[in-house]
Coordinates of C-alpha atoms and ligand atoms in Angstrom, one line a residue:
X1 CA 177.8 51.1 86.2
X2 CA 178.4 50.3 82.6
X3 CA 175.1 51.0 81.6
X4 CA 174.6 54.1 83.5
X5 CA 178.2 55.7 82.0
X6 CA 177.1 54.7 78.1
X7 CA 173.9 56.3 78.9
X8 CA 175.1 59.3 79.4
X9 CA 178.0 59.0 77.4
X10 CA 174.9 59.0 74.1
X11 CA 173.1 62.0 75.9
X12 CA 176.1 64.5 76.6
X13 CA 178.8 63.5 74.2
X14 CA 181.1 63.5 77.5
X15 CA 183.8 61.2 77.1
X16 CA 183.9 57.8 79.1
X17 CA 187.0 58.2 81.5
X18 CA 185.5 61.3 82.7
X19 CA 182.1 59.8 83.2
X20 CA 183.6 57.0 85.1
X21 CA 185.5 59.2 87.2
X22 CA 182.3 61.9 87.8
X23 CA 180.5 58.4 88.1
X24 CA 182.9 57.0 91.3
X25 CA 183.3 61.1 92.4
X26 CA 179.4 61.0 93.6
X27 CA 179.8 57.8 94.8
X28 CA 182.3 58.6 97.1
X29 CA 181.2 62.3 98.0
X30 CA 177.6 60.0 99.3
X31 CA 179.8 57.9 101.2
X32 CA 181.3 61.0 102.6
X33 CA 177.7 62.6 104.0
X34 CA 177.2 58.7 105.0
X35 CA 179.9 58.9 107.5
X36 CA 179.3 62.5 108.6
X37 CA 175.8 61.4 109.5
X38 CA 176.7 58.4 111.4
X39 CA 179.1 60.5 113.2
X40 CA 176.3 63.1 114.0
X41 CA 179.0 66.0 114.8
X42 CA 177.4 67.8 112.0
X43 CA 174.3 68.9 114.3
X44 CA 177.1 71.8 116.0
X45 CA 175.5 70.8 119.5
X46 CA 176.3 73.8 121.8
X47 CA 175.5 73.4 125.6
X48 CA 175.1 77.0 127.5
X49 CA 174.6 74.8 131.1
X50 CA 172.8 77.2 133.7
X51 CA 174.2 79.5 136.9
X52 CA 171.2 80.0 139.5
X53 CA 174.2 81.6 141.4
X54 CA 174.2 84.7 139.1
X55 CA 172.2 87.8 139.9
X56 CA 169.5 87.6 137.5
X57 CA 169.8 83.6 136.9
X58 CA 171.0 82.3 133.9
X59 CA 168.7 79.3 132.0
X60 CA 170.5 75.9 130.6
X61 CA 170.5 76.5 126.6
X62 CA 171.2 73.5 124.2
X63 CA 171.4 74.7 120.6
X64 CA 171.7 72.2 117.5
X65 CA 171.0 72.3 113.7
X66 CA 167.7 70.8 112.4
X67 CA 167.2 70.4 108.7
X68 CA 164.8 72.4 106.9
X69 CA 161.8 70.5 105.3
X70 CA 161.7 69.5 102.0
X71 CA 163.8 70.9 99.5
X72 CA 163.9 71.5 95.4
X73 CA 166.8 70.4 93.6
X74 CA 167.8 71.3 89.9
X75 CA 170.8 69.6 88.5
X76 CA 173.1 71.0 85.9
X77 CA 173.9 69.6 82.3
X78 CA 177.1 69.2 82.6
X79 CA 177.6 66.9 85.2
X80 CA 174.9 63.9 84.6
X81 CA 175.9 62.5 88.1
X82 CA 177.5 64.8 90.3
X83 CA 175.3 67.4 90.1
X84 CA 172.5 65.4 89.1
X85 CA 169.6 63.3 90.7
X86 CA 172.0 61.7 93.2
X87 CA 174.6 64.3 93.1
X88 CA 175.9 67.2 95.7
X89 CA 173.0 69.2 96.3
X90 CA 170.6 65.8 96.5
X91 CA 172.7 63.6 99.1
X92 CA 173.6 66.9 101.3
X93 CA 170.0 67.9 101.5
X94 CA 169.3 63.9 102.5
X95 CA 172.0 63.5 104.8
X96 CA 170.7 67.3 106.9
X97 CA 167.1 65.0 107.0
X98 CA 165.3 66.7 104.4
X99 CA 162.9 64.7 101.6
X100 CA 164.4 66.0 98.1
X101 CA 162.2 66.9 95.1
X102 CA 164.4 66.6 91.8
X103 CA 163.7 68.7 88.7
X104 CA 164.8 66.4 85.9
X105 CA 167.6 68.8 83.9
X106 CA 167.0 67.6 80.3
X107 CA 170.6 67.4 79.1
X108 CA 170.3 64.2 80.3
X109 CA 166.3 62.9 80.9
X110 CA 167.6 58.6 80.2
X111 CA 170.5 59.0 82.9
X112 CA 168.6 60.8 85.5
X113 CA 165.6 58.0 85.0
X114 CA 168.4 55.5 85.4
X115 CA 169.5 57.2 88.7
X116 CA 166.2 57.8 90.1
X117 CA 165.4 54.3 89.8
X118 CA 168.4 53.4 91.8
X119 CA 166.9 55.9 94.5
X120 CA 163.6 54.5 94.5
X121 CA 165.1 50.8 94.4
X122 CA 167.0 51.7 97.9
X123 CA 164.0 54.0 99.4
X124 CA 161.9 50.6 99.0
X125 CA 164.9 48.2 100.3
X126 CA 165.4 50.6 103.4
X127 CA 161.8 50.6 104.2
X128 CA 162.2 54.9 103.9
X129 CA 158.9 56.6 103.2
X130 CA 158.3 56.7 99.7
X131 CA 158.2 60.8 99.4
X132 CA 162.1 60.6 100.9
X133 CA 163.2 61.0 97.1
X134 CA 160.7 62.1 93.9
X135 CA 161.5 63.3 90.6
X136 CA 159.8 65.7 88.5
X137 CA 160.1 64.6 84.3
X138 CA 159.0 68.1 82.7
X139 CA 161.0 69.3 81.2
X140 CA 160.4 73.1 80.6
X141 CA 160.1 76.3 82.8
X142 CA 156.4 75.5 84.4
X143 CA 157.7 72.7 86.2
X144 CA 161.0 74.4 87.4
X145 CA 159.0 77.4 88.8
X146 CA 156.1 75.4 90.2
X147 CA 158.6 73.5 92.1
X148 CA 160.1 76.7 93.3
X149 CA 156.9 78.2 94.7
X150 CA 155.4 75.1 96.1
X151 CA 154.6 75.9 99.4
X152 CA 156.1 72.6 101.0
X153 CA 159.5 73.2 99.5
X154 CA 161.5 75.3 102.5
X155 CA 164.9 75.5 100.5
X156 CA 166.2 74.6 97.1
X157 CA 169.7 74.0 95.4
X158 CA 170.7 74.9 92.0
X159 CA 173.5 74.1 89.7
X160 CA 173.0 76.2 86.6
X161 CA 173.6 79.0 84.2
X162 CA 173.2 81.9 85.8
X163 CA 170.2 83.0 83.7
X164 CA 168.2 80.2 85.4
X165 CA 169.9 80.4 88.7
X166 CA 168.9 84.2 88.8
X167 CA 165.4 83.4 87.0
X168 CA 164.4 81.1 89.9
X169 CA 166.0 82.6 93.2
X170 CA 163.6 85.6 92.2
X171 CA 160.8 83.5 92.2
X172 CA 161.9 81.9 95.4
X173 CA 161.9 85.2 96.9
X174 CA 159.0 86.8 95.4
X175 CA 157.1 83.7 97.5
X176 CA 154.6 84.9 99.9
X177 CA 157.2 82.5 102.4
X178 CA 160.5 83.5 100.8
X179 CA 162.9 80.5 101.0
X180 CA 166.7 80.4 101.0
X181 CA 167.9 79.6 97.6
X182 CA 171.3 78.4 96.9
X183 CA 171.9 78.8 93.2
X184 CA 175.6 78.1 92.2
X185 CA 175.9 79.6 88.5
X186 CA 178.8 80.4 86.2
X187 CA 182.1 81.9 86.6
X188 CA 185.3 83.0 84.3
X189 CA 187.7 81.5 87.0
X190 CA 190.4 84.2 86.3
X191 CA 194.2 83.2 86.8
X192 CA 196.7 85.7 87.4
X193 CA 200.3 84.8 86.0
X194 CA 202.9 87.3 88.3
X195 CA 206.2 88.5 86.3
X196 CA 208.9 86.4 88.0
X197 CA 206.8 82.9 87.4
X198 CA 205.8 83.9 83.8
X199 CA 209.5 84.1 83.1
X200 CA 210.7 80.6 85.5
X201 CA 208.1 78.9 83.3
X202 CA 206.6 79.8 80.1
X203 CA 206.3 76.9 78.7
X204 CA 204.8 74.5 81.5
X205 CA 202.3 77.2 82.4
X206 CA 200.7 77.6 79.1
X207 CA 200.5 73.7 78.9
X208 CA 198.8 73.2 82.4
X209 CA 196.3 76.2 81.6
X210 CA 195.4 74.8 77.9
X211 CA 194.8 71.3 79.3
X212 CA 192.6 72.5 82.2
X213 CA 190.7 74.9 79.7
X214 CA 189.9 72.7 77.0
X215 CA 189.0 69.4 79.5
X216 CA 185.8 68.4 78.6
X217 CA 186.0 71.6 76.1
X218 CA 185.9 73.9 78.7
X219 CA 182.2 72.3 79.9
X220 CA 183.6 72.8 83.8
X221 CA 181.6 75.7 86.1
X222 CA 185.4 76.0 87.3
X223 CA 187.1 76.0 83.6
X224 CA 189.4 79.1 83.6
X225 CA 188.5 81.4 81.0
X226 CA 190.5 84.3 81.5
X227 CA 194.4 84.6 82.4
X228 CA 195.9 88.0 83.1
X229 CA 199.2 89.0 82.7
X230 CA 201.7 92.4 82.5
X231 CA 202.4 93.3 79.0
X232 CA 206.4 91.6 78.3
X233 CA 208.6 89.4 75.9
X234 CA 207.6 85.7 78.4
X235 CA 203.7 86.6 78.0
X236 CA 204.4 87.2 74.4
X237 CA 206.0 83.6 74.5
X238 CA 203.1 82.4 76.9
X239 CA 200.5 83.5 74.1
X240 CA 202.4 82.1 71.1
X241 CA 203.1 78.7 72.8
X242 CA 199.1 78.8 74.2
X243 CA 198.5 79.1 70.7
X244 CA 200.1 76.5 69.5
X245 CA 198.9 74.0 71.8
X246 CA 195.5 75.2 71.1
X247 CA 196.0 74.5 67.5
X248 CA 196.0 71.3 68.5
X249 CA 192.6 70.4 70.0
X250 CA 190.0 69.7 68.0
X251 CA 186.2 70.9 68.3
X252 CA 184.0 68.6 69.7
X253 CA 180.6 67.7 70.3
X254 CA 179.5 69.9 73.4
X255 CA 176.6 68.7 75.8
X256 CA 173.5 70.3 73.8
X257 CA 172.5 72.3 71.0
X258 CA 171.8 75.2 72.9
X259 CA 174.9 75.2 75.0
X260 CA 177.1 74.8 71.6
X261 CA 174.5 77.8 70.0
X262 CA 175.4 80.0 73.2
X263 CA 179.1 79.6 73.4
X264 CA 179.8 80.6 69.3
X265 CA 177.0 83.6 70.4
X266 CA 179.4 84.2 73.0
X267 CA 182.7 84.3 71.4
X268 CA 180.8 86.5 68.7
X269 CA 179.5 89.0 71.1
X270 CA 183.1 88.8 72.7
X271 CA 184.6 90.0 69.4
X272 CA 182.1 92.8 68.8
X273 CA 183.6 94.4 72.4
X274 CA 186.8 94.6 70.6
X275 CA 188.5 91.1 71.5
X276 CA 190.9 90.0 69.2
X277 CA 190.9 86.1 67.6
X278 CA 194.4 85.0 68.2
X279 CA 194.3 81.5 67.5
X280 CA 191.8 78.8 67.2
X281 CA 191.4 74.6 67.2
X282 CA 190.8 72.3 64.1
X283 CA 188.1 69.8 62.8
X284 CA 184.7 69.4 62.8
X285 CA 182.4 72.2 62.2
X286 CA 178.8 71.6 62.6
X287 CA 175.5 71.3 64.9
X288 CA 176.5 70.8 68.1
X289 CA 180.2 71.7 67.5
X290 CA 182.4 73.9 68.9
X291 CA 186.0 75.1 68.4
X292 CA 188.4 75.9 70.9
X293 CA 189.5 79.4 71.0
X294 CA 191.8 82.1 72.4
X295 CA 191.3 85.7 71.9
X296 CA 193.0 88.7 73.5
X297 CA 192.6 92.3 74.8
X298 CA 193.8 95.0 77.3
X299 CA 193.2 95.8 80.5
X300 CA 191.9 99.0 79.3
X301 CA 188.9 97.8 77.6
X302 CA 188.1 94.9 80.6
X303 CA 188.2 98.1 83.1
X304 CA 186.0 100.3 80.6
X305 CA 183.9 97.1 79.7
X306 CA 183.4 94.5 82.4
X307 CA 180.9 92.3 80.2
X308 CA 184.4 91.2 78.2
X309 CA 184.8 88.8 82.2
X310 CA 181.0 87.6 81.7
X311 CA 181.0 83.6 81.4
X312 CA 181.7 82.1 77.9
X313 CA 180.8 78.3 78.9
X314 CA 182.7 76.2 76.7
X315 CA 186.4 75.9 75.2
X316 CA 187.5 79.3 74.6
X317 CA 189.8 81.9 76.9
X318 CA 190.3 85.9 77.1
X319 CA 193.5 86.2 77.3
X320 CA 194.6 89.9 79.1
X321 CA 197.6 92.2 78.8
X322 CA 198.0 94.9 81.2
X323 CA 200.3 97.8 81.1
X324 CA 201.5 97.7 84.3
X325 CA 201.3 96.1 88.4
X326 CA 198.8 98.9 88.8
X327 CA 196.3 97.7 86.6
X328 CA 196.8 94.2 87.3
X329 CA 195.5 95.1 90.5
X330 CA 192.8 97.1 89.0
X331 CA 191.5 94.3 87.3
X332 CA 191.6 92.5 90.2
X333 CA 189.7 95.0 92.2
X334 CA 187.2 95.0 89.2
X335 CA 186.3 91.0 89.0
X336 CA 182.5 90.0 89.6
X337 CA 182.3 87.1 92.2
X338 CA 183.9 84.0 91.4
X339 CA 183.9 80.5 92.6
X340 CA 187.6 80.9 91.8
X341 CA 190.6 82.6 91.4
X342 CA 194.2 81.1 91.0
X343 CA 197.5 82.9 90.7
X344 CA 200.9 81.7 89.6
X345 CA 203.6 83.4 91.4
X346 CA 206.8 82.7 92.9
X347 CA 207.9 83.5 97.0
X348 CA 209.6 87.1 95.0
X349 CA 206.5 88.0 93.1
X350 CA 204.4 87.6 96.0
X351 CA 206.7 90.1 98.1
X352 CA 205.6 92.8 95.2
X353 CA 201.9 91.6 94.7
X354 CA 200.9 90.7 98.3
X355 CA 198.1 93.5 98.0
X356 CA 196.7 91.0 95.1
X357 CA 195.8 88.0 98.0
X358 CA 193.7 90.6 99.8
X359 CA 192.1 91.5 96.6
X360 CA 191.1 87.8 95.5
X361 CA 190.5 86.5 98.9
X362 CA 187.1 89.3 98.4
X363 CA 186.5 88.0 95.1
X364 CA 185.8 84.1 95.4
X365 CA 184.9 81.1 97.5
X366 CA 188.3 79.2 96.1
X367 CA 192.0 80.7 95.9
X368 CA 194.9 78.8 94.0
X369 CA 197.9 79.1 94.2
X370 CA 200.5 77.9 91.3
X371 CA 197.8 75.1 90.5
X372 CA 194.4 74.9 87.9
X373 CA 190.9 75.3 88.7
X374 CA 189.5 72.0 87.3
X375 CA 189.1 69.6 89.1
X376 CA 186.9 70.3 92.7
X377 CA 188.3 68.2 95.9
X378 CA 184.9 66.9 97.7
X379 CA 186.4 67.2 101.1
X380 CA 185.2 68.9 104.9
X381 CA 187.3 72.2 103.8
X382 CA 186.4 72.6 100.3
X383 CA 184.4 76.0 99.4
X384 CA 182.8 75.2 96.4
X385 CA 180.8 78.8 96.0
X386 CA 182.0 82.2 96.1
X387 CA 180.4 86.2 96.2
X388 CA 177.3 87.0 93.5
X389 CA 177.2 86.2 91.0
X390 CA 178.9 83.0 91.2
X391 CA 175.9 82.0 93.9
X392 CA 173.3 83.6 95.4
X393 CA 174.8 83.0 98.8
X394 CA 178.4 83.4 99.5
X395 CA 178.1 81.7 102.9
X396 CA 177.1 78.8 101.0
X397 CA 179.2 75.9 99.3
X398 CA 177.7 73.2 97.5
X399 CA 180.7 70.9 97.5
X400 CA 182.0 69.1 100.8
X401 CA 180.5 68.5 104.0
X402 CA 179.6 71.9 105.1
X403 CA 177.1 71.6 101.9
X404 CA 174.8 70.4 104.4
X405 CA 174.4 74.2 106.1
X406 CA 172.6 74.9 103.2
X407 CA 169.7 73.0 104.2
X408 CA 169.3 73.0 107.9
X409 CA 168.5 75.9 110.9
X410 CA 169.5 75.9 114.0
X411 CA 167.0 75.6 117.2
X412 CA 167.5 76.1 121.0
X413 CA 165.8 74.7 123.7
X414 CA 165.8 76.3 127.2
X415 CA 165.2 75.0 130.3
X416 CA 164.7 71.2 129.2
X417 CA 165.4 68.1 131.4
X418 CA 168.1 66.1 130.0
X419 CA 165.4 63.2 128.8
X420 CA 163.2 65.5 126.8
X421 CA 166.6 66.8 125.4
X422 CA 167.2 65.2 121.6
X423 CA 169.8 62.5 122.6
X424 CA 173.1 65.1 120.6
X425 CA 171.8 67.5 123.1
X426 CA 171.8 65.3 126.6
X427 CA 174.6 65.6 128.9
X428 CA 176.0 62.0 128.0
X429 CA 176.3 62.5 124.5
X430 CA 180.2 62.6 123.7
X431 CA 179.5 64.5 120.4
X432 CA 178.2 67.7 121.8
X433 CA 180.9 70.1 121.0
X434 CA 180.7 73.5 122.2
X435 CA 180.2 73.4 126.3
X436 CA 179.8 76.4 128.5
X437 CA 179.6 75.2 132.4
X438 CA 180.0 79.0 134.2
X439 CA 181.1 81.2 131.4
X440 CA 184.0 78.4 130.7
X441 CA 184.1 77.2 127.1
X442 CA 185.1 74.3 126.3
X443 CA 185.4 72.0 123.3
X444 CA 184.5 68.0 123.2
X445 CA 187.1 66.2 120.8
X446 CA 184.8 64.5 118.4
X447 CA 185.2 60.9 118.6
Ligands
NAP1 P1 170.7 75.8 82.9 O1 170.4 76.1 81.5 O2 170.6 77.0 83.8 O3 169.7 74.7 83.4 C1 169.7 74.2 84.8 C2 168.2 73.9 85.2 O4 167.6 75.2 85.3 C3 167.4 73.2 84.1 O5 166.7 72.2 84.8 C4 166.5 74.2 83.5 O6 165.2 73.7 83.3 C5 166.4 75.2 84.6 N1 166.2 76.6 84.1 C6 167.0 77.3 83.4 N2 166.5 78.5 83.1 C7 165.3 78.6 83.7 C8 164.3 79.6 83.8 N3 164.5 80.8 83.2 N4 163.2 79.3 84.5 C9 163.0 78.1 85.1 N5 164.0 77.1 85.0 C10 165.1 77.4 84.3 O7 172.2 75.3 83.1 P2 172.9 74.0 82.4 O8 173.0 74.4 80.9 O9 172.2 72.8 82.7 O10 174.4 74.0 83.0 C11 175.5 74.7 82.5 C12 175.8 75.9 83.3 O11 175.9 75.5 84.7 C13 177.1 76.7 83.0 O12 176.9 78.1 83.0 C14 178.0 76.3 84.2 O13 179.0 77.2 84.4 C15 177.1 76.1 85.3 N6 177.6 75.2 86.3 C16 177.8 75.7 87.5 C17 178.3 74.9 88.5 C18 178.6 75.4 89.9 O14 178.7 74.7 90.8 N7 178.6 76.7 90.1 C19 178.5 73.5 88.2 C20 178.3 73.1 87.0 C21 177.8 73.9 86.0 P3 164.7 73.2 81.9 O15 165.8 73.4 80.9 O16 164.2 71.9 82.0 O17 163.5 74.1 81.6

């Protein structure tokens, strides 16, 4: 464990509590698909049993979920386990039954070797066939888009900028066999801040928000990089006091030279479409650096320009003022997908802005309420994904249990005898779920 955390401690510059906690995260989220597989509920056995009593006689039909075949993998930068060799998209696409193929992401080439052994070290100790698990080491293009449109590889899961989530998914579909492909990119994360709770707490709110945008200087897929407010003396008081707390983180070392080279690019190009610098961290400048900032605008120039809500990946935040409830909404109405949205309100606000719930609920995979972003639950209910372009499939999440959808198909089989039934389909088996005997449903409690 040590060595594996100060590995990639030297290759992303992340710091060591949060590699040890991302470290014990995938740990426990391949526990998690452990026990769902042991448990074999996940196969969504549904037994149609058959009427010969029925006019034109109805056939027994036993559906389950199969995986796919083998499957591509790309990890992103940012998290050198989770969403690595042995991360999310990996263990899900394992757990469904499907060998993995893992593009090396070269944020972090030492770590992933590291991990990869580990694979290989329990592939041999399990006796599993040595193809279960492989890695691929280029680290360019090619070998991402060969991987891609490798006719063996039925599926693939992506963690990733959207310019290379989008890049490959249109190679996977320009396939002579197009193959699902479940890229989860970027996202700004909006939070809304409602008038009453703006006012009830000023203070706390801009010091929740600055901590979860400058974690890991804003290097989190879920970091939220824009907050919208109405135009009044508290969000006035919310800026100053964001400002001030922002004075006090310092720039950092971010994952990679490119990443650092894209985010100052970014708040640049931000600048040119009229937002306005209001405060920025201290220290270091340099390769690889990069300063926290905030900067601000109006709801009229998001609404005439919606590039200003494009991803800025790293420590910085748009901060938005708008006239009036109206364009709140309209701003709203305006977002991109997301993987999430949060909004701060209290029981009063909501009675004046429940219109903004059915707004958000269209817009992301996630909703918040009075909480941050940061910081993704791996549990059976979490949605981890969200509308284009935060994915590439909004019926998709790539965290939690139901991750594993990505990666399998469902099959029926008609007319079988209950021994040439797989055993989750036979009569006997107490985890079949769904049970129709004469147009009666009913459901098995999962032991
Ligand atoms: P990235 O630059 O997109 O790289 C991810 C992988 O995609 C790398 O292996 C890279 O291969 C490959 N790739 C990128 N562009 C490609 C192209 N045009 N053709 C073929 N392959 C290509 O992303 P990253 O910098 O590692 O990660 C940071 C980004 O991930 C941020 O935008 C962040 O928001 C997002 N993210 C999203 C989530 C989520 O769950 N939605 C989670 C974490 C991070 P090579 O570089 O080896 O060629």
């Amino acid at each position: 464990e040590e060595d594996l955390v100060s590995t990639a401690m030297a290759e992303t510059h992340l710091a060591k509590p949060r590699l040890q906690g991302e470290l014990q995260r995938t740990v426990n989220q391949t526990k998690l698909f452990a026990e769902l597989i042991r448990n074999g509920s996940w196969v969504n056995a549904i037994i149609d049993t058959s009427n010969d009593e029925r006019q034109s006689p109805k056939p027994d039909i036993r559906q389950m979920q199969i995986p796919l075949g083998v499957v591509g993998v790309f990890g992103a930068s940012n998290f050198p386990f989770a969403y690595s060799v042995a991360g999310g998209d990996s263990i899900s696409a394992l757990a469904a039954g499907c060998p993995v193929v893992y593009k090396l992401n070269p944020g972090h080439p030492e770590t992933s070797k590291k991990v990869a052994a580990i694979m290989a070290n329990v592939t041999a100790e399990f006796d599993l066939p040595k193809g279960v698990f492989t890695m691929l080491q280029g680290q360019d293009y090619d070998t991402g888009n060969k991987l891609v449109t490798h006719p063996l590889i039925k599926a693939v899961g992506f963690t990733g900028s959207f310019k290379g989530g989008k890049a490959l998914y249109d190679a996977a579909v320009k396939r002579d066999e197009p193959i699902p492909f479940y890229a989860e990119m970027g996202s700004v994360n909006p939070v809304f801040i409602l008038p009453q709770m703006l006012k009830q707490k000023t203070a706390e709110l801009a010091e929740a928000l600055v901590t979860s945008n400058q974690a890991s200087l804003g290097q989190f897929c879920t970091n939220p990089g824009v907050m919208v407010m109405q135009k009044s003396e508290e969000q006035k008081h919310f800026g100053d006091h964001f400002n001030e707390l922002l004075r006090k983180n310092s720039s950092g070392k971010m994952l990679a030279k490119n990443i650092s080279n894209n985010y100052i690019k970014g708040i640049e190009e931000l600048k040119k479409m009229g937002a306005v610098e209001i405060g920025t961290g201290t220290g270091e400048k340099g390769e690889l650096y990069s300063t926290p900032e905030m900067l601000g605008t109006d709801a009229n120039a998001v609404l005439n320009n919606p590039a200003l809500l494009h991803e800025v990946f790293g420590p910085g935040s748009l901060h938005v003022a708008a006239q009036n409830k109206e364009q709140l909404l309209n701003v709203a109405s305006h977002l991109e997908g997301q993987l999430t949205v949060t909004v701060w309100a209290t029981d009063d606000d909501m009675k004046d802005y429940g219109e903004l719930l059915d707004i958000i609920v269209q817009k992301a995979g996630r909703i918040i309420f009075n909480g941050v972003p940061t910081g993704v639950e791996v549990t059976a209910a979490m949605v981890h994904g969200g509308p284009f372009p935060a994915t590439t499939d909004s019926r998709s999440t790539s965290v939690g249990t139901n991750a594993i959808y990505r990666f399998t198909r469902p099959v029926c089989f008609q007319n079988f005898p209950d021994h040439l039934l797989p055993a989750a389909l036979q009569n006997n088996n107490p985890l079949n779920i769904y049970r129709n005997v004469n147009g009666d449903y009913t459901m098995n409690s999962i032991q």
